[in-house]
Amino acid sequence: MAYSDKVIEHYENPRNVGTLDKNDDHVGTGLVGAPACGDVMRLQIRVNDDGVIEDAKFKTFGCGSAIASSSLATEWIKGKTLDEAAEIKNETIAKELNLPPVKIHCSVLAEDAIKSAIDDFRKKQASRREGNT
Amino acid sequence: MAIKLPIYLDYHATTPMDRRVLDEMLPYFTEDFGNAASRTHAFGWKAESAVGVARERIAKMINADKPEEIIFTSGATESDNLALKGIAEFYGDKGKHIITSRIEHKAILDSGKRLEKMGFEVTYLDVDKQGFVDPAHVRAAIRPDTILCSVMLANNEVGTVQPIREIGAVCREKGVLFHTDAVQGIGRIEFDVQSMNVDLASITAHKMYGPKGVGALYVRRSKPRVRLVSQMDGGGHERGYRSGTLNVPGIVGFGKAAEIITHEWRDEAARVSRLRDSLYKKITAELDEVFVNGPWPAIDSSGKVLRLPNNLNISFAYVEGESILMSLKNVSVSSGSACTSASLEPSYVLRALGVEEELAHTSIRFGLGRFTTEEEIEYAANLTVSSIKRLRDLSPLYEMAKEGIDLKSIAWTAH
């Protein structure tokens, strides 16, 4: 399998690797994929009071394309509002990284991870509001 | 000493040609280019005589009774096809049942599938967790209409060395022909068609430091006399078993490779086995949660070889195989991960051994060989260790496992 230069670059220098405190109210965590399928992504966002993603971290179990897709996703969502981040499509990730057809599922997983992290954050906020009333 | 990169550790896939083999082949491309089937002039005689020498050397390597029992083919895939389909066609009136195992090479499994479509019945024996076929299962599977049993000498992925002698004895006792795909075992472990009661054996030159594109099928000529129907029609070469002009330079190289193995295999196996063991030690000294796939230790307490001396197949839990390959960019190895296969399915061999899919995705196969050096193993081991550590730092699964989270308790979203 020949990788694009962009995949190799992200694989060798992944951005935003790490862990945020998943119990923090400002943090949303998305955990998608399955070990049995060969890829799992965990993408986390920290959202400020203006609804802007001020930090993002990831860890990924998967091939080079999966690592690159999640690395790129964290890079793109930082500084975006939740609604803007939710707009990111797997096709855009796949295009940016020149993913071949057999690796498109890696970009799909990255899109799912973003959405899942946003969902998690919104659920937390909703339950906190319920708790307050 | 500076080492040359990339390092080749994929000797199960193919081997580089030995220089001594090449030297012996060269004249047969140019000066001695004759067709071995040309009976009317010296060019043909010379080619025929060179093929004869090669046939003798290959027969000697596997302890065949007569050189005529060696039928040259284009490689082991053709040999496997000829063995299964040729036997099925010849003995089909006697019975339509064939026995093999789940971890055979695709040339066997897919020939079996083809035969099933043609009205044959194939039993695929399960293997145990280390990849062994149980001779008692072979015995139990044999029926009055069983004509052939085919079990490989050693597995190409996990290195399991099958109890061929025992299986051969069962087949002989029951009057069932016994074929073995001996490709991975030749030159690495003992192989003797007499003491092992082997009736047919597939071998190929390019896995034993010879050229690609040439192989052979050993077909026993007496006790029992094995017959088969050729699968290639034409000029009746190879006593009618395999038509087609002989690849004389290839066959000459194959013969030289066989001669070298006859003399050198024991020393080579011992040396390669030491290097393999040191690779294992270096890796396991530095990394936790690594699991060897296939038999380990490689030799049992009685000194019996359970695993090919050049094979090490390891699962590095929590890191995906293709990402490991990417990291080991100067070390050429292979993986049982789905991502590296054309089918996007993890290795059927690992699955047959009961390796969980999670771990099958994390497997790396190291294959050592004649030209592997200590320095190369040192380099490969160090790079493997640093790569796995880096990738585990990137792995959510490793972090979760270290926090004590049971990964099986999580409702994963299969995709």
PDB file of N, CA and C in Angstrom, chain B residues 120-151:
ATOM      1  N   PHE B 120     -17.006 -33.535  -5.747  1.00  0.00           N
ATOM      2  CA  PHE B 120     -16.207 -34.163  -4.684  1.00  0.00           C
ATOM      3  C   PHE B 120     -16.629 -33.587  -3.341  1.00  0.00           C
ATOM      4  N   GLU B 121     -16.275 -34.312  -2.299  1.00  0.00           N
ATOM      5  CA  GLU B 121     -16.580 -33.829  -0.959  1.00  0.00           C
ATOM      6  C   GLU B 121     -15.252 -33.606  -0.242  1.00  0.00           C
ATOM      7  N   VAL B 122     -15.088 -32.453   0.365  1.00  0.00           N
ATOM      8  CA  VAL B 122     -13.812 -32.142   1.023  1.00  0.00           C
ATOM      9  C   VAL B 122     -14.058 -31.906   2.509  1.00  0.00           C
ATOM     10  N   THR B 123     -13.284 -32.579   3.348  1.00  0.00           N
ATOM     11  CA  THR B 123     -13.339 -32.336   4.795  1.00  0.00           C
ATOM     12  C   THR B 123     -12.177 -31.422   5.157  1.00  0.00           C
ATOM     13  N   TYR B 124     -12.501 -30.283   5.774  1.00  0.00           N
ATOM     14  CA  TYR B 124     -11.463 -29.344   6.207  1.00  0.00           C
ATOM     15  C   TYR B 124     -11.259 -29.525   7.707  1.00  0.00           C
ATOM     16  N   LEU B 125     -10.159 -30.134   8.079  1.00  0.00           N
ATOM     17  CA  LEU B 125      -9.935 -30.419   9.499  1.00  0.00           C
ATOM     18  C   LEU B 125      -9.596 -29.141  10.267  1.00  0.00           C
ATOM     19  N   ASP B 126     -10.150 -29.051  11.466  1.00  0.00           N
ATOM     20  CA  ASP B 126      -9.791 -27.945  12.358  1.00  0.00           C
ATOM     21  C   ASP B 126      -8.383 -28.162  12.881  1.00  0.00           C
ATOM     22  N   VAL B 127      -7.772 -27.073  13.308  1.00  0.00           N
ATOM     23  CA  VAL B 127      -6.461 -27.183  13.957  1.00  0.00           C
ATOM     24  C   VAL B 127      -6.600 -26.707  15.395  1.00  0.00           C
ATOM     25  N   ASP B 128      -5.626 -27.044  16.234  1.00  0.00           N
ATOM     26  CA  ASP B 128      -5.707 -26.576  17.624  1.00  0.00           C
ATOM     27  C   ASP B 128      -5.159 -25.150  17.708  1.00  0.00           C
ATOM     28  N   LYS B 129      -5.048 -24.644  18.944  1.00  0.00           N
ATOM     29  CA  LYS B 129      -4.666 -23.241  19.128  1.00  0.00           C
ATOM     30  C   LYS B 129      -3.267 -22.925  18.608  1.00  0.00           C
ATOM     31  N   GLN B 130      -2.444 -23.955  18.469  1.00  0.00           N
ATOM     32  CA  GLN B 130      -1.090 -23.734  17.955  1.00  0.00           C
ATOM     33  C   GLN B 130      -0.999 -24.038  16.465  1.00  0.00           C
ATOM     34  N   GLY B 131      -2.086 -24.498  15.911  1.00  0.00           N
ATOM     35  CA  GLY B 131      -2.109 -24.751  14.472  1.00  0.00           C
ATOM     36  C   GLY B 131      -1.857 -26.197  14.078  1.00  0.00           C
ATOM     37  N   PHE B 132      -1.879 -27.102  15.057  1.00  0.00           N
ATOM     38  CA  PHE B 132      -1.600 -28.502  14.735  1.00  0.00           C
ATOM     39  C   PHE B 132      -2.847 -29.248  14.257  1.00  0.00           C
ATOM     40  N   VAL B 133      -2.634 -30.071  13.224  1.00  0.00           N
ATOM     41  CA  VAL B 133      -3.645 -31.030  12.805  1.00  0.00           C
ATOM     42  C   VAL B 133      -3.404 -32.279  13.648  1.00  0.00           C
ATOM     43  N   ASP B 134      -4.446 -32.817  14.225  1.00  0.00           N
ATOM     44  CA  ASP B 134      -4.320 -34.009  15.052  1.00  0.00           C
ATOM     45  C   ASP B 134      -4.432 -35.257  14.164  1.00  0.00           C
ATOM     46  N   PRO B 135      -3.395 -36.118  14.155  1.00  0.00           N
ATOM     47  CA  PRO B 135      -3.462 -37.323  13.328  1.00  0.00           C
ATOM     48  C   PRO B 135      -4.688 -38.180  13.644  1.00  0.00           C
ATOM     49  N   ALA B 136      -5.156 -38.110  14.902  1.00  0.00           N
ATOM     50  CA  ALA B 136      -6.361 -38.872  15.262  1.00  0.00           C
ATOM     51  C   ALA B 136      -7.585 -38.326  14.531  1.00  0.00           C
ATOM     52  N   HIS B 137      -7.576 -37.009  14.271  1.00  0.00           N
ATOM     53  CA  HIS B 137      -8.686 -36.427  13.505  1.00  0.00           C
ATOM     54  C   HIS B 137      -8.637 -36.879  12.049  1.00  0.00           C
ATOM     55  N   VAL B 138      -7.412 -37.036  11.547  1.00  0.00           N
ATOM     56  CA  VAL B 138      -7.271 -37.539  10.177  1.00  0.00           C
ATOM     57  C   VAL B 138      -7.859 -38.945  10.120  1.00  0.00           C
ATOM     58  N   ARG B 139      -7.463 -39.765  11.079  1.00  0.00           N
ATOM     59  CA  ARG B 139      -7.959 -41.150  11.118  1.00  0.00           C
ATOM     60  C   ARG B 139      -9.491 -41.169  11.175  1.00  0.00           C
ATOM     61  N   ALA B 140     -10.031 -40.314  12.032  1.00  0.00           N
ATOM     62  CA  ALA B 140     -11.487 -40.312  12.200  1.00  0.00           C
ATOM     63  C   ALA B 140     -12.208 -39.810  10.952  1.00  0.00           C
ATOM     64  N   ALA B 141     -11.523 -38.983  10.172  1.00  0.00           N
ATOM     65  CA  ALA B 141     -12.179 -38.403   8.986  1.00  0.00           C
ATOM     66  C   ALA B 141     -12.140 -39.340   7.785  1.00  0.00           C
ATOM     67  N   ILE B 142     -11.256 -40.339   7.835  1.00  0.00           N
ATOM     68  CA  ILE B 142     -11.114 -41.232   6.676  1.00  0.00           C
ATOM     69  C   ILE B 142     -12.346 -42.129   6.534  1.00  0.00           C
ATOM     70  N   ARG B 143     -12.860 -42.180   5.298  1.00  0.00           N
ATOM     71  CA  ARG B 143     -14.042 -43.000   5.004  1.00  0.00           C
ATOM     72  C   ARG B 143     -13.666 -43.991   3.898  1.00  0.00           C
ATOM     73  N   PRO B 144     -14.535 -44.936   3.621  1.00  0.00           N
ATOM     74  CA  PRO B 144     -14.214 -45.896   2.542  1.00  0.00           C
ATOM     75  C   PRO B 144     -13.981 -45.205   1.197  1.00  0.00           C
ATOM     76  N   ASP B 145     -14.619 -44.036   0.998  1.00  0.00           N
ATOM     77  CA  ASP B 145     -14.469 -43.359  -0.301  1.00  0.00           C
ATOM     78  C   ASP B 145     -13.405 -42.254  -0.278  1.00  0.00           C
ATOM     79  N   THR B 146     -12.586 -42.204   0.780  1.00  0.00           N
ATOM     80  CA  THR B 146     -11.529 -41.189   0.836  1.00  0.00           C
ATOM     81  C   THR B 146     -10.387 -41.597  -0.088  1.00  0.00           C
ATOM     82  N   ILE B 147      -9.992 -40.680  -0.986  1.00  0.00           N
ATOM     83  CA  ILE B 147      -8.917 -41.016  -1.914  1.00  0.00           C
ATOM     84  C   ILE B 147      -7.621 -40.289  -1.594  1.00  0.00           C
ATOM     85  N   LEU B 148      -7.721 -39.142  -0.927  1.00  0.00           N
ATOM     86  CA  LEU B 148      -6.524 -38.321  -0.729  1.00  0.00           C
ATOM     87  C   LEU B 148      -6.628 -37.512   0.553  1.00  0.00           C
ATOM     88  N   CYS B 149      -5.467 -37.342   1.201  1.00  0.00           N
ATOM     89  CA  CYS B 149      -5.365 -36.434   2.337  1.00  0.00           C
ATOM     90  C   CYS B 149      -4.214 -35.477   2.027  1.00  0.00           C
ATOM     91  N   SER B 150      -4.438 -34.186   2.214  1.00  0.00           N
ATOM     92  CA  SER B 150      -3.380 -33.203   1.947  1.00  0.00           C
ATOM     93  C   SER B 150      -3.196 -32.305   3.156  1.00  0.00           C
ATOM     94  N   VAL B 151      -2.034 -32.372   3.784  1.00  0.00           N
ATOM     95  CA  VAL B 151      -1.722 -31.527   4.940  1.00  0.00           C
ATOM     96  C   VAL B 151      -0.328 -30.952   4.727  1.00  0.00           C
TER      97      VAL B 151
END
